[in-house]
mmCIF file of the N, C-alpha and C atoms, coordinates in Angstrom:
data_MODEL
# 
_entry.id   MODEL 
# 
loop_
_atom_site.group_PDB 
_atom_site.id 
_atom_site.type_symbol 
_atom_site.label_atom_id 
_atom_site.label_alt_id 
_atom_site.label_comp_id 
_atom_site.label_asym_id 
_atom_site.label_entity_id 
_atom_site.label_seq_id 
_atom_site.pdbx_PDB_ins_code 
_atom_site.Cartn_x 
_atom_site.Cartn_y 
_atom_site.Cartn_z 
_atom_site.occupancy 
_atom_site.B_iso_or_equiv 
_atom_site.pdbx_formal_charge 
_atom_site.auth_seq_id 
_atom_site.auth_comp_id 
_atom_site.auth_asym_id 
_atom_site.auth_atom_id 
_atom_site.pdbx_PDB_model_num 
ATOM 1   N N  . UNK A 1 1  ? 22.577  -0.926  -10.339 1.00 0.00 ? 1  UNK A N  1 
ATOM 2   C CA . UNK A 1 1  ? 21.480  -1.254  -11.227 1.00 0.00 ? 1  UNK A CA 1 
ATOM 3   C C  . UNK A 1 1  ? 20.312  -1.844  -10.443 1.00 0.00 ? 1  UNK A C  1 
ATOM 4   N N  . UNK A 1 2  ? 19.119  -1.495  -10.843 1.00 0.00 ? 2  UNK A N  1 
ATOM 5   C CA . UNK A 1 2  ? 17.915  -2.025  -10.216 1.00 0.00 ? 2  UNK A CA 1 
ATOM 6   C C  . UNK A 1 2  ? 17.674  -3.459  -10.692 1.00 0.00 ? 2  UNK A C  1 
ATOM 7   N N  . UNK A 1 3  ? 17.102  -4.302  -9.814  1.00 0.00 ? 3  UNK A N  1 
ATOM 8   C CA . UNK A 1 3  ? 16.818  -5.682  -10.224 1.00 0.00 ? 3  UNK A CA 1 
ATOM 9   C C  . UNK A 1 3  ? 15.664  -5.724  -11.221 1.00 0.00 ? 3  UNK A C  1 
ATOM 10  N N  . UNK A 1 4  ? 15.651  -6.748  -12.066 1.00 0.00 ? 4  UNK A N  1 
ATOM 11  C CA . UNK A 1 4  ? 14.514  -6.976  -12.944 1.00 0.00 ? 4  UNK A CA 1 
ATOM 12  C C  . UNK A 1 4  ? 13.458  -7.683  -12.111 1.00 0.00 ? 4  UNK A C  1 
ATOM 13  N N  . UNK A 1 5  ? 12.257  -7.152  -12.081 1.00 0.00 ? 5  UNK A N  1 
ATOM 14  C CA . UNK A 1 5  ? 11.184  -7.693  -11.250 1.00 0.00 ? 5  UNK A CA 1 
ATOM 15  C C  . UNK A 1 5  ? 10.155  -8.382  -12.136 1.00 0.00 ? 5  UNK A C  1 
ATOM 16  N N  . UNK A 1 6  ? 9.915   -9.648  -11.858 1.00 0.00 ? 6  UNK A N  1 
ATOM 17  C CA . UNK A 1 6  ? 8.868   -10.394 -12.552 1.00 0.00 ? 6  UNK A CA 1 
ATOM 18  C C  . UNK A 1 6  ? 7.582   -10.217 -11.760 1.00 0.00 ? 6  UNK A C  1 
ATOM 19  N N  . UNK A 1 7  ? 6.596   -9.587  -12.365 1.00 0.00 ? 7  UNK A N  1 
ATOM 20  C CA . UNK A 1 7  ? 5.340   -9.351  -11.653 1.00 0.00 ? 7  UNK A CA 1 
ATOM 21  C C  . UNK A 1 7  ? 4.220   -9.104  -12.659 1.00 0.00 ? 7  UNK A C  1 
ATOM 22  N N  . UNK A 1 8  ? 3.043   -9.076  -12.130 1.00 0.00 ? 8  UNK A N  1 
ATOM 23  C CA . UNK A 1 8  ? 1.862   -8.717  -12.907 1.00 0.00 ? 8  UNK A CA 1 
ATOM 24  C C  . UNK A 1 8  ? 1.720   -7.198  -12.797 1.00 0.00 ? 8  UNK A C  1 
ATOM 25  N N  . UNK A 1 9  ? 2.110   -6.496  -13.827 1.00 0.00 ? 9  UNK A N  1 
ATOM 26  C CA . UNK A 1 9  ? 2.141   -5.029  -13.807 1.00 0.00 ? 9  UNK A CA 1 
ATOM 27  C C  . UNK A 1 9  ? 0.797   -4.440  -13.378 1.00 0.00 ? 9  UNK A C  1 
ATOM 28  N N  . UNK A 1 10 ? -0.292  -4.921  -13.964 1.00 0.00 ? 10 UNK A N  1 
ATOM 29  C CA . UNK A 1 10 ? -1.610  -4.374  -13.640 1.00 0.00 ? 10 UNK A CA 1 
ATOM 30  C C  . UNK A 1 10 ? -1.989  -4.638  -12.186 1.00 0.00 ? 10 UNK A C  1 
ATOM 31  N N  . UNK A 1 11 ? -1.611  -5.790  -11.655 1.00 0.00 ? 11 UNK A N  1 
ATOM 32  C CA . UNK A 1 11 ? -1.905  -6.106  -10.262 1.00 0.00 ? 11 UNK A CA 1 
ATOM 33  C C  . UNK A 1 11 ? -1.117  -5.197  -9.328  1.00 0.00 ? 11 UNK A C  1 
ATOM 34  N N  . UNK A 1 12 ? 0.150   -4.972  -9.623  1.00 0.00 ? 12 UNK A N  1 
ATOM 35  C CA . UNK A 1 12 ? 0.969   -4.075  -8.795  1.00 0.00 ? 12 UNK A CA 1 
ATOM 36  C C  . UNK A 1 12 ? 0.381   -2.670  -8.816  1.00 0.00 ? 12 UNK A C  1 
ATOM 37  N N  . UNK A 1 13 ? -0.014  -2.189  -9.973  1.00 0.00 ? 13 UNK A N  1 
ATOM 38  C CA . UNK A 1 13 ? -0.628  -0.856  -10.086 1.00 0.00 ? 13 UNK A CA 1 
ATOM 39  C C  . UNK A 1 13 ? -1.923  -0.807  -9.285  1.00 0.00 ? 13 UNK A C  1 
ATOM 40  N N  . UNK A 1 14 ? -2.733  -1.844  -9.368  1.00 0.00 ? 14 UNK A N  1 
ATOM 41  C CA . UNK A 1 14 ? -3.989  -1.901  -8.633  1.00 0.00 ? 14 UNK A CA 1 
ATOM 42  C C  . UNK A 1 14 ? -3.754  -1.878  -7.116  1.00 0.00 ? 14 UNK A C  1 
ATOM 43  N N  . UNK A 1 15 ? -2.771  -2.637  -6.653  1.00 0.00 ? 15 UNK A N  1 
ATOM 44  C CA . UNK A 1 15 ? -2.454  -2.667  -5.221  1.00 0.00 ? 15 UNK A CA 1 
ATOM 45  C C  . UNK A 1 15 ? -1.992  -1.302  -4.739  1.00 0.00 ? 15 UNK A C  1 
ATOM 46  N N  . UNK A 1 16 ? -1.058  -0.694  -5.462  1.00 0.00 ? 16 UNK A N  1 
ATOM 47  C CA . UNK A 1 16 ? -0.556  0.622   -5.068  1.00 0.00 ? 16 UNK A CA 1 
ATOM 48  C C  . UNK A 1 16 ? -1.662  1.668   -5.111  1.00 0.00 ? 16 UNK A C  1 
ATOM 49  N N  . UNK A 1 17 ? -2.512  1.599   -6.123  1.00 0.00 ? 17 UNK A N  1 
ATOM 50  C CA . UNK A 1 17 ? -3.639  2.532   -6.221  1.00 0.00 ? 17 UNK A CA 1 
ATOM 51  C C  . UNK A 1 17 ? -4.565  2.378   -5.015  1.00 0.00 ? 17 UNK A C  1 
ATOM 52  N N  . UNK A 1 18 ? -4.866  1.150   -4.630  1.00 0.00 ? 18 UNK A N  1 
ATOM 53  C CA . UNK A 1 18 ? -5.739  0.916   -3.473  1.00 0.00 ? 18 UNK A CA 1 
ATOM 54  C C  . UNK A 1 18 ? -5.120  1.457   -2.192  1.00 0.00 ? 18 UNK A C  1 
ATOM 55  N N  . UNK A 1 19 ? -3.831  1.213   -1.997  1.00 0.00 ? 19 UNK A N  1 
ATOM 56  C CA . UNK A 1 19 ? -3.162  1.701   -0.792  1.00 0.00 ? 19 UNK A CA 1 
ATOM 57  C C  . UNK A 1 19 ? -3.167  3.227   -0.730  1.00 0.00 ? 19 UNK A C  1 
ATOM 58  N N  . UNK A 1 20 ? -2.896  3.861   -1.861  1.00 0.00 ? 20 UNK A N  1 
ATOM 59  C CA . UNK A 1 20 ? -2.887  5.327   -1.891  1.00 0.00 ? 20 UNK A CA 1 
ATOM 60  C C  . UNK A 1 20 ? -4.295  5.880   -1.692  1.00 0.00 ? 20 UNK A C  1 
ATOM 61  N N  . UNK A 1 21 ? -5.299  5.264   -2.317  1.00 0.00 ? 21 UNK A N  1 
ATOM 62  C CA . UNK A 1 21 ? -6.681  5.716   -2.118  1.00 0.00 ? 21 UNK A CA 1 
ATOM 63  C C  . UNK A 1 21 ? -7.099  5.583   -0.661  1.00 0.00 ? 21 UNK A C  1 
ATOM 64  N N  . UNK A 1 22 ? -6.731  4.466   -0.013  1.00 0.00 ? 22 UNK A N  1 
ATOM 65  C CA . UNK A 1 22 ? -7.042  4.293   1.411   1.00 0.00 ? 22 UNK A CA 1 
ATOM 66  C C  . UNK A 1 22 ? -6.371  5.379   2.244   1.00 0.00 ? 22 UNK A C  1 
ATOM 67  N N  . UNK A 1 23 ? -5.133  5.697   1.915   1.00 0.00 ? 23 UNK A N  1 
ATOM 68  C CA . UNK A 1 23 ? -4.427  6.760   2.636   1.00 0.00 ? 23 UNK A CA 1 
ATOM 69  C C  . UNK A 1 23 ? -5.118  8.102   2.455   1.00 0.00 ? 23 UNK A C  1 
ATOM 70  N N  . UNK A 1 24 ? -5.519  8.407   1.245   1.00 0.00 ? 24 UNK A N  1 
ATOM 71  C CA . UNK A 1 24 ? -6.209  9.675   0.985   1.00 0.00 ? 24 UNK A CA 1 
ATOM 72  C C  . UNK A 1 24 ? -7.512  9.773   1.772   1.00 0.00 ? 24 UNK A C  1 
ATOM 73  N N  . UNK A 1 25 ? -8.258  8.677   1.854   1.00 0.00 ? 25 UNK A N  1 
ATOM 74  C CA . UNK A 1 25 ? -9.509  8.675   2.612   1.00 0.00 ? 25 UNK A CA 1 
ATOM 75  C C  . UNK A 1 25 ? -9.249  8.860   4.102   1.00 0.00 ? 25 UNK A C  1 
ATOM 76  N N  . UNK A 1 26 ? -8.167  8.313   4.616   1.00 0.00 ? 26 UNK A N  1 
ATOM 77  C CA . UNK A 1 26 ? -7.845  8.414   6.042   1.00 0.00 ? 26 UNK A CA 1 
ATOM 78  C C  . UNK A 1 26 ? -7.356  9.804   6.427   1.00 0.00 ? 26 UNK A C  1 
ATOM 79  N N  . UNK A 1 27 ? -6.824  10.548  5.481   1.00 0.00 ? 27 UNK A N  1 
ATOM 80  C CA . UNK A 1 27 ? -6.235  11.846  5.793   1.00 0.00 ? 27 UNK A CA 1 
ATOM 81  C C  . UNK A 1 27 ? -7.264  12.915  6.092   1.00 0.00 ? 27 UNK A C  1 
ATOM 82  N N  . UNK A 1 28 ? -8.389  12.875  5.438   1.00 0.00 ? 28 UNK A N  1 
ATOM 83  C CA . UNK A 1 28 ? -9.308  13.989  5.561   1.00 0.00 ? 28 UNK A CA 1 
ATOM 84  C C  . UNK A 1 28 ? -8.763  15.191  4.806   1.00 0.00 ? 28 UNK A C  1 
ATOM 85  N N  . UNK A 1 29 ? -8.917  16.376  5.387   1.00 0.00 ? 29 UNK A N  1 
ATOM 86  C CA . UNK A 1 29 ? -8.515  17.608  4.701   1.00 0.00 ? 29 UNK A CA 1 
ATOM 87  C C  . UNK A 1 29 ? -7.014  17.861  4.744   1.00 0.00 ? 29 UNK A C  1 
ATOM 88  N N  . UNK A 1 30 ? -6.339  17.337  5.758   1.00 0.00 ? 30 UNK A N  1 
ATOM 89  C CA . UNK A 1 30 ? -4.915  17.638  5.922   1.00 0.00 ? 30 UNK A CA 1 
ATOM 90  C C  . UNK A 1 30 ? -4.158  16.359  6.270   1.00 0.00 ? 30 UNK A C  1 
ATOM 91  N N  . UNK A 1 31 ? -2.908  16.330  5.936   1.00 0.00 ? 31 UNK A N  1 
ATOM 92  C CA . UNK A 1 31 ? -2.084  15.184  6.279   1.00 0.00 ? 31 UNK A CA 1 
ATOM 93  C C  . UNK A 1 31 ? -0.993  14.959  5.263   1.00 0.00 ? 31 UNK A C  1 
ATOM 94  N N  . UNK A 1 32 ? -0.260  13.881  5.468   1.00 0.00 ? 32 UNK A N  1 
ATOM 95  C CA . UNK A 1 32 ? 0.881   13.573  4.623   1.00 0.00 ? 32 UNK A CA 1 
ATOM 96  C C  . UNK A 1 32 ? 0.856   12.110  4.225   1.00 0.00 ? 32 UNK A C  1 
ATOM 97  N N  . UNK A 1 33 ? 1.182   11.850  2.969   1.00 0.00 ? 33 UNK A N  1 
ATOM 98  C CA . UNK A 1 33 ? 1.378   10.492  2.479   1.00 0.00 ? 33 UNK A CA 1 
ATOM 99  C C  . UNK A 1 33 ? 2.830   10.399  2.010   1.00 0.00 ? 33 UNK A C  1 
ATOM 100 N N  . UNK A 1 34 ? 3.524   9.362   2.471   1.00 0.00 ? 34 UNK A N  1 
ATOM 101 C CA . UNK A 1 34 ? 4.903   9.135   2.045   1.00 0.00 ? 34 UNK A CA 1 
ATOM 102 C C  . UNK A 1 34 ? 4.944   7.783   1.342   1.00 0.00 ? 34 UNK A C  1 
ATOM 103 N N  . UNK A 1 35 ? 5.395   7.776   0.093   1.00 0.00 ? 35 UNK A N  1 
ATOM 104 C CA . UNK A 1 35 ? 5.563   6.536   -0.666  1.00 0.00 ? 35 UNK A CA 1 
ATOM 105 C C  . UNK A 1 35 ? 7.058   6.324   -0.880  1.00 0.00 ? 35 UNK A C  1 
ATOM 106 N N  . UNK A 1 36 ? 7.504   5.111   -0.572  1.00 0.00 ? 36 UNK A N  1 
ATOM 107 C CA . UNK A 1 36 ? 8.930   4.795   -0.716  1.00 0.00 ? 36 UNK A CA 1 
ATOM 108 C C  . UNK A 1 36 ? 9.106   3.544   -1.566  1.00 0.00 ? 36 UNK A C  1 
ATOM 109 N N  . UNK A 1 37 ? 10.211  3.499   -2.267  1.00 0.00 ? 37 UNK A N  1 
ATOM 110 C CA . UNK A 1 37 ? 10.608  2.314   -3.017  1.00 0.00 ? 37 UNK A CA 1 
ATOM 111 C C  . UNK A 1 37 ? 12.033  1.990   -2.611  1.00 0.00 ? 37 UNK A C  1 
ATOM 112 N N  . UNK A 1 38 ? 12.238  0.794   -2.089  1.00 0.00 ? 38 UNK A N  1 
ATOM 113 C CA . UNK A 1 38 ? 13.574  0.352   -1.727  1.00 0.00 ? 38 UNK A CA 1 
ATOM 114 C C  . UNK A 1 38 ? 14.023  -0.725  -2.703  1.00 0.00 ? 38 UNK A C  1 
ATOM 115 N N  . UNK A 1 39 ? 15.260  -0.656  -3.134  1.00 0.00 ? 39 UNK A N  1 
ATOM 116 C CA . UNK A 1 39 ? 15.806  -1.621  -4.087  1.00 0.00 ? 39 UNK A CA 1 
ATOM 117 C C  . UNK A 1 39 ? 17.062  -2.267  -3.525  1.00 0.00 ? 39 UNK A C  1 
ATOM 118 N N  . UNK A 1 40 ? 17.207  -3.553  -3.793  1.00 0.00 ? 40 UNK A N  1 
ATOM 119 C CA . UNK A 1 40 ? 18.452  -4.250  -3.504  1.00 0.00 ? 40 UNK A CA 1 
ATOM 120 C C  . UNK A 1 40 ? 18.792  -5.075  -4.742  1.00 0.00 ? 40 UNK A C  1 
ATOM 121 N N  . UNK A 1 41 ? 19.834  -5.868  -4.674  1.00 0.00 ? 41 UNK A N  1 
ATOM 122 C CA . UNK A 1 41 ? 20.191  -6.689  -5.826  1.00 0.00 ? 41 UNK A CA 1 
ATOM 123 C C  . UNK A 1 41 ? 19.184  -7.800  -6.089  1.00 0.00 ? 41 UNK A C  1 
ATOM 124 N N  . UNK A 1 42 ? 18.412  -8.174  -5.059  1.00 0.00 ? 42 UNK A N  1 
ATOM 125 C CA . UNK A 1 42 ? 17.521  -9.326  -5.227  1.00 0.00 ? 42 UNK A CA 1 
ATOM 126 C C  . UNK A 1 42 ? 16.029  -9.011  -5.147  1.00 0.00 ? 42 UNK A C  1 
ATOM 127 N N  . UNK A 1 43 ? 15.653  -7.815  -4.683  1.00 0.00 ? 43 UNK A N  1 
ATOM 128 C CA . UNK A 1 43 ? 14.225  -7.533  -4.544  1.00 0.00 ? 43 UNK A CA 1 
ATOM 129 C C  . UNK A 1 43 ? 13.962  -6.030  -4.459  1.00 0.00 ? 43 UNK A C  1 
ATOM 130 N N  . UNK A 1 44 ? 12.677  -5.703  -4.489  1.00 0.00 ? 44 UNK A N  1 
ATOM 131 C CA . UNK A 1 44 ? 12.266  -4.323  -4.253  1.00 0.00 ? 44 UNK A CA 1 
ATOM 132 C C  . UNK A 1 44 ? 11.165  -4.333  -3.192  1.00 0.00 ? 44 UNK A C  1 
ATOM 133 N N  . UNK A 1 45 ? 10.986  -3.210  -2.539  1.00 0.00 ? 45 UNK A N  1 
ATOM 134 C CA . UNK A 1 45 ? 9.998   -3.100  -1.471  1.00 0.00 ? 45 UNK A CA 1 
ATOM 135 C C  . UNK A 1 45 ? 9.288   -1.761  -1.591  1.00 0.00 ? 45 UNK A C  1 
ATOM 136 N N  . UNK A 1 46 ? 7.957   -1.793  -1.602  1.00 0.00 ? 46 UNK A N  1 
ATOM 137 C CA . UNK A 1 46 ? 7.153   -0.585  -1.614  1.00 0.00 ? 46 UNK A CA 1 
ATOM 138 C C  . UNK A 1 46 ? 6.633   -0.331  -0.211  1.00 0.00 ? 46 UNK A C  1 
ATOM 139 N N  . UNK A 1 47 ? 6.601   0.925   0.181   1.00 0.00 ? 47 UNK A N  1 
ATOM 140 C CA . UNK A 1 47 ? 6.067   1.306   1.481   1.00 0.00 ? 47 UNK A CA 1 
ATOM 141 C C  . UNK A 1 47 ? 5.217   2.549   1.293   1.00 0.00 ? 47 UNK A C  1 
ATOM 142 N N  . UNK A 1 48 ? 4.011   2.525   1.854   1.00 0.00 ? 48 UNK A N  1 
ATOM 143 C CA . UNK A 1 48 ? 3.152   3.705   1.819   1.00 0.00 ? 48 UNK A CA 1 
ATOM 144 C C  . UNK A 1 48 ? 2.717   3.974   3.246   1.00 0.00 ? 48 UNK A C  1 
ATOM 145 N N  . UNK A 1 49 ? 2.948   5.204   3.708   1.00 0.00 ? 49 UNK A N  1 
ATOM 146 C CA . UNK A 1 49 ? 2.658   5.593   5.084   1.00 0.00 ? 49 UNK A CA 1 
ATOM 147 C C  . UNK A 1 49 ? 1.853   6.878   5.047   1.00 0.00 ? 49 UNK A C  1 
ATOM 148 N N  . UNK A 1 50 ? 0.880   6.999   5.955   1.00 0.00 ? 50 UNK A N  1 
ATOM 149 C CA . UNK A 1 50 ? 0.116   8.239   6.025   1.00 0.00 ? 50 UNK A CA 1 
ATOM 150 C C  . UNK A 1 50 ? -0.054  8.668   7.469   1.00 0.00 ? 50 UNK A C  1 
ATOM 151 N N  . UNK A 1 51 ? -0.489  9.906   7.649   1.00 0.00 ? 51 UNK A N  1 
ATOM 152 C CA . UNK A 1 51 ? -0.728  10.449  8.991   1.00 0.00 ? 51 UNK A CA 1 
ATOM 153 C C  . UNK A 1 51 ? -2.208  10.452  9.324   1.00 0.00 ? 51 UNK A C  1 
ATOM 154 N N  . UNK A 1 52 ? -2.954  9.551   8.696   1.00 0.00 ? 52 UNK A N  1 
ATOM 155 C CA . UNK A 1 52 ? -4.387  9.443   8.939   1.00 0.00 ? 52 UNK A CA 1 
ATOM 156 C C  . UNK A 1 52 ? -4.712  8.878   10.303  1.00 0.00 ? 52 UNK A C  1 
ATOM 157 N N  . UNK A 1 53 ? -5.992  8.738   10.597  1.00 0.00 ? 53 UNK A N  1 
ATOM 158 C CA . UNK A 1 53 ? -6.475  8.342   11.919  1.00 0.00 ? 53 UNK A CA 1 
ATOM 159 C C  . UNK A 1 53 ? -6.248  6.876   12.242  1.00 0.00 ? 53 UNK A C  1 
ATOM 160 N N  . UNK A 1 54 ? -5.887  6.044   11.269  1.00 0.00 ? 54 UNK A N  1 
ATOM 161 C CA . UNK A 1 54 ? -5.635  4.629   11.529  1.00 0.00 ? 54 UNK A CA 1 
ATOM 162 C C  . UNK A 1 54 ? -6.916  3.814   11.589  1.00 0.00 ? 54 UNK A C  1 
ATOM 163 N N  . UNK A 1 55 ? -6.762  2.547   11.925  1.00 0.00 ? 55 UNK A N  1 
ATOM 164 C CA . UNK A 1 55 ? -7.897  1.629   11.968  1.00 0.00 ? 55 UNK A CA 1 
ATOM 165 C C  . UNK A 1 55 ? -8.429  1.492   13.384  1.00 0.00 ? 55 UNK A C  1 
ATOM 166 N N  . UNK A 1 56 ? -9.731  1.336   13.496  1.00 0.00 ? 56 UNK A N  1 
ATOM 167 C CA . UNK A 1 56 ? -10.318 1.033   14.801  1.00 0.00 ? 56 UNK A CA 1 
ATOM 168 C C  . UNK A 1 56 ? -9.921  -0.383  15.194  1.00 0.00 ? 56 UNK A C  1 
ATOM 169 N N  . UNK A 1 57 ? -10.111 -0.720  16.459  1.00 0.00 ? 57 UNK A N  1 
ATOM 170 C CA . UNK A 1 57 ? -9.773  -2.064  16.936  1.00 0.00 ? 57 UNK A CA 1 
ATOM 171 C C  . UNK A 1 57 ? -10.547 -3.118  16.144  1.00 0.00 ? 57 UNK A C  1 
ATOM 172 N N  . UNK A 1 58 ? -11.834 -2.887  15.914  1.00 0.00 ? 58 UNK A N  1 
ATOM 173 C CA . UNK A 1 58 ? -12.655 -3.840  15.159  1.00 0.00 ? 58 UNK A CA 1 
ATOM 174 C C  . UNK A 1 58 ? -12.157 -3.982  13.732  1.00 0.00 ? 58 UNK A C  1 
ATOM 175 N N  . UNK A 1 59 ? -11.812 -2.869  13.100  1.00 0.00 ? 59 UNK A N  1 
ATOM 176 C CA . UNK A 1 59 ? -11.325 -2.916  11.719  1.00 0.00 ? 59 UNK A CA 1 
ATOM 177 C C  . UNK A 1 59 ? -9.994  -3.643  11.616  1.00 0.00 ? 59 UNK A C  1 
ATOM 178 N N  . UNK A 1 60 ? -9.115  -3.468  12.613  1.00 0.00 ? 60 UNK A N  1 
ATOM 179 C CA . UNK A 1 60 ? -7.822  -4.162  12.600  1.00 0.00 ? 60 UNK A CA 1 
ATOM 180 C C  . UNK A 1 60 ? -8.001  -5.676  12.599  1.00 0.00 ? 60 UNK A C  1 
ATOM 181 N N  . UNK A 1 61 ? -9.022  -6.150  13.299  1.00 0.00 ? 61 UNK A N  1 
ATOM 182 C CA . UNK A 1 61 ? -9.268  -7.590  13.372  1.00 0.00 ? 61 UNK A CA 1 
ATOM 183 C C  . UNK A 1 61 ? -9.700  -8.160  12.029  1.00 0.00 ? 61 UNK A C  1 
ATOM 184 N N  . UNK A 1 62 ? -10.240 -7.321  11.155  1.00 0.00 ? 62 UNK A N  1 
ATOM 185 C CA . UNK A 1 62 ? -10.752 -7.769  9.858   1.00 0.00 ? 62 UNK A CA 1 
ATOM 186 C C  . UNK A 1 62 ? -9.952  -7.224  8.678   1.00 0.00 ? 62 UNK A C  1 
ATOM 187 N N  . UNK A 1 63 ? -8.868  -6.529  8.946   1.00 0.00 ? 63 UNK A N  1 
ATOM 188 C CA . UNK A 1 63 ? -8.129  -5.825  7.895   1.00 0.00 ? 63 UNK A CA 1 
ATOM 189 C C  . UNK A 1 63 ? -7.686  -6.738  6.757   1.00 0.00 ? 63 UNK A C  1 
ATOM 190 N N  . UNK A 1 64 ? -7.399  -7.983  7.024   1.00 0.00 ? 64 UNK A N  1 
ATOM 191 C CA . UNK A 1 64 ? -6.923  -8.889  5.982   1.00 0.00 ? 64 UNK A CA 1 
ATOM 192 C C  . UNK A 1 64 ? -8.044  -9.764  5.406   1.00 0.00 ? 64 UNK A C  1 
ATOM 193 N N  . UNK A 1 65 ? -9.264  -9.573  5.870   1.00 0.00 ? 65 UNK A N  1 
ATOM 194 C CA . UNK A 1 65 ? -10.401 -10.305 5.304   1.00 0.00 ? 65 UNK A CA 1 
ATOM 195 C C  . UNK A 1 65 ? -10.687 -9.814  3.895   1.00 0.00 ? 65 UNK A C  1 
ATOM 196 N N  . UNK A 1 66 ? -10.932 -10.713 2.949   1.00 0.00 ? 66 UNK A N  1 
ATOM 197 C CA . UNK A 1 66 ? -11.267 -10.273 1.595   1.00 0.00 ? 66 UNK A CA 1 
ATOM 198 C C  . UNK A 1 66 ? -12.524 -9.409  1.578   1.00 0.00 ? 66 UNK A C  1 
ATOM 199 N N  . UNK A 1 67 ? -12.496 -8.338  0.830   1.00 0.00 ? 67 UNK A N  1 
ATOM 200 C CA . UNK A 1 67 ? -13.630 -7.459  0.573   1.00 0.00 ? 67 UNK A CA 1 
ATOM 201 C C  . UNK A 1 67 ? -14.122 -6.721  1.830   1.00 0.00 ? 67 UNK A C  1 
ATOM 202 N N  . UNK A 1 68 ? -13.342 -6.684  2.904   1.00 0.00 ? 68 UNK A N  1 
ATOM 203 C CA . UNK A 1 68 ? -13.740 -5.934  4.096   1.00 0.00 ? 68 UNK A CA 1 
ATOM 204 C C  . UNK A 1 68 ? -13.323 -4.491  3.918   1.00 0.00 ? 68 UNK A C  1 
ATOM 205 N N  . UNK A 1 69 ? -14.230 -3.582  4.231   1.00 0.00 ? 69 UNK A N  1 
ATOM 206 C CA . UNK A 1 69 ? -13.877 -2.155  4.199   1.00 0.00 ? 69 UNK A CA 1 
ATOM 207 C C  . UNK A 1 69 ? -14.719 -1.392  5.192   1.00 0.00 ? 69 UNK A C  1 
# 
């Protein structure tokens, strides 16, 4: 059985939507996006991976800054 997850449904949807949109923008015309959901008895984990070009060195330094894009 999957665990019951207490969360803000709209926030989770917004986060996943942003991650997928970022992946789509990084892909260009061709590429792959892989979305995974892992479940255990105590938690769940979402993973989104793409074959896009990645972040530049400068962008990596600011990746966690609010409103940076």
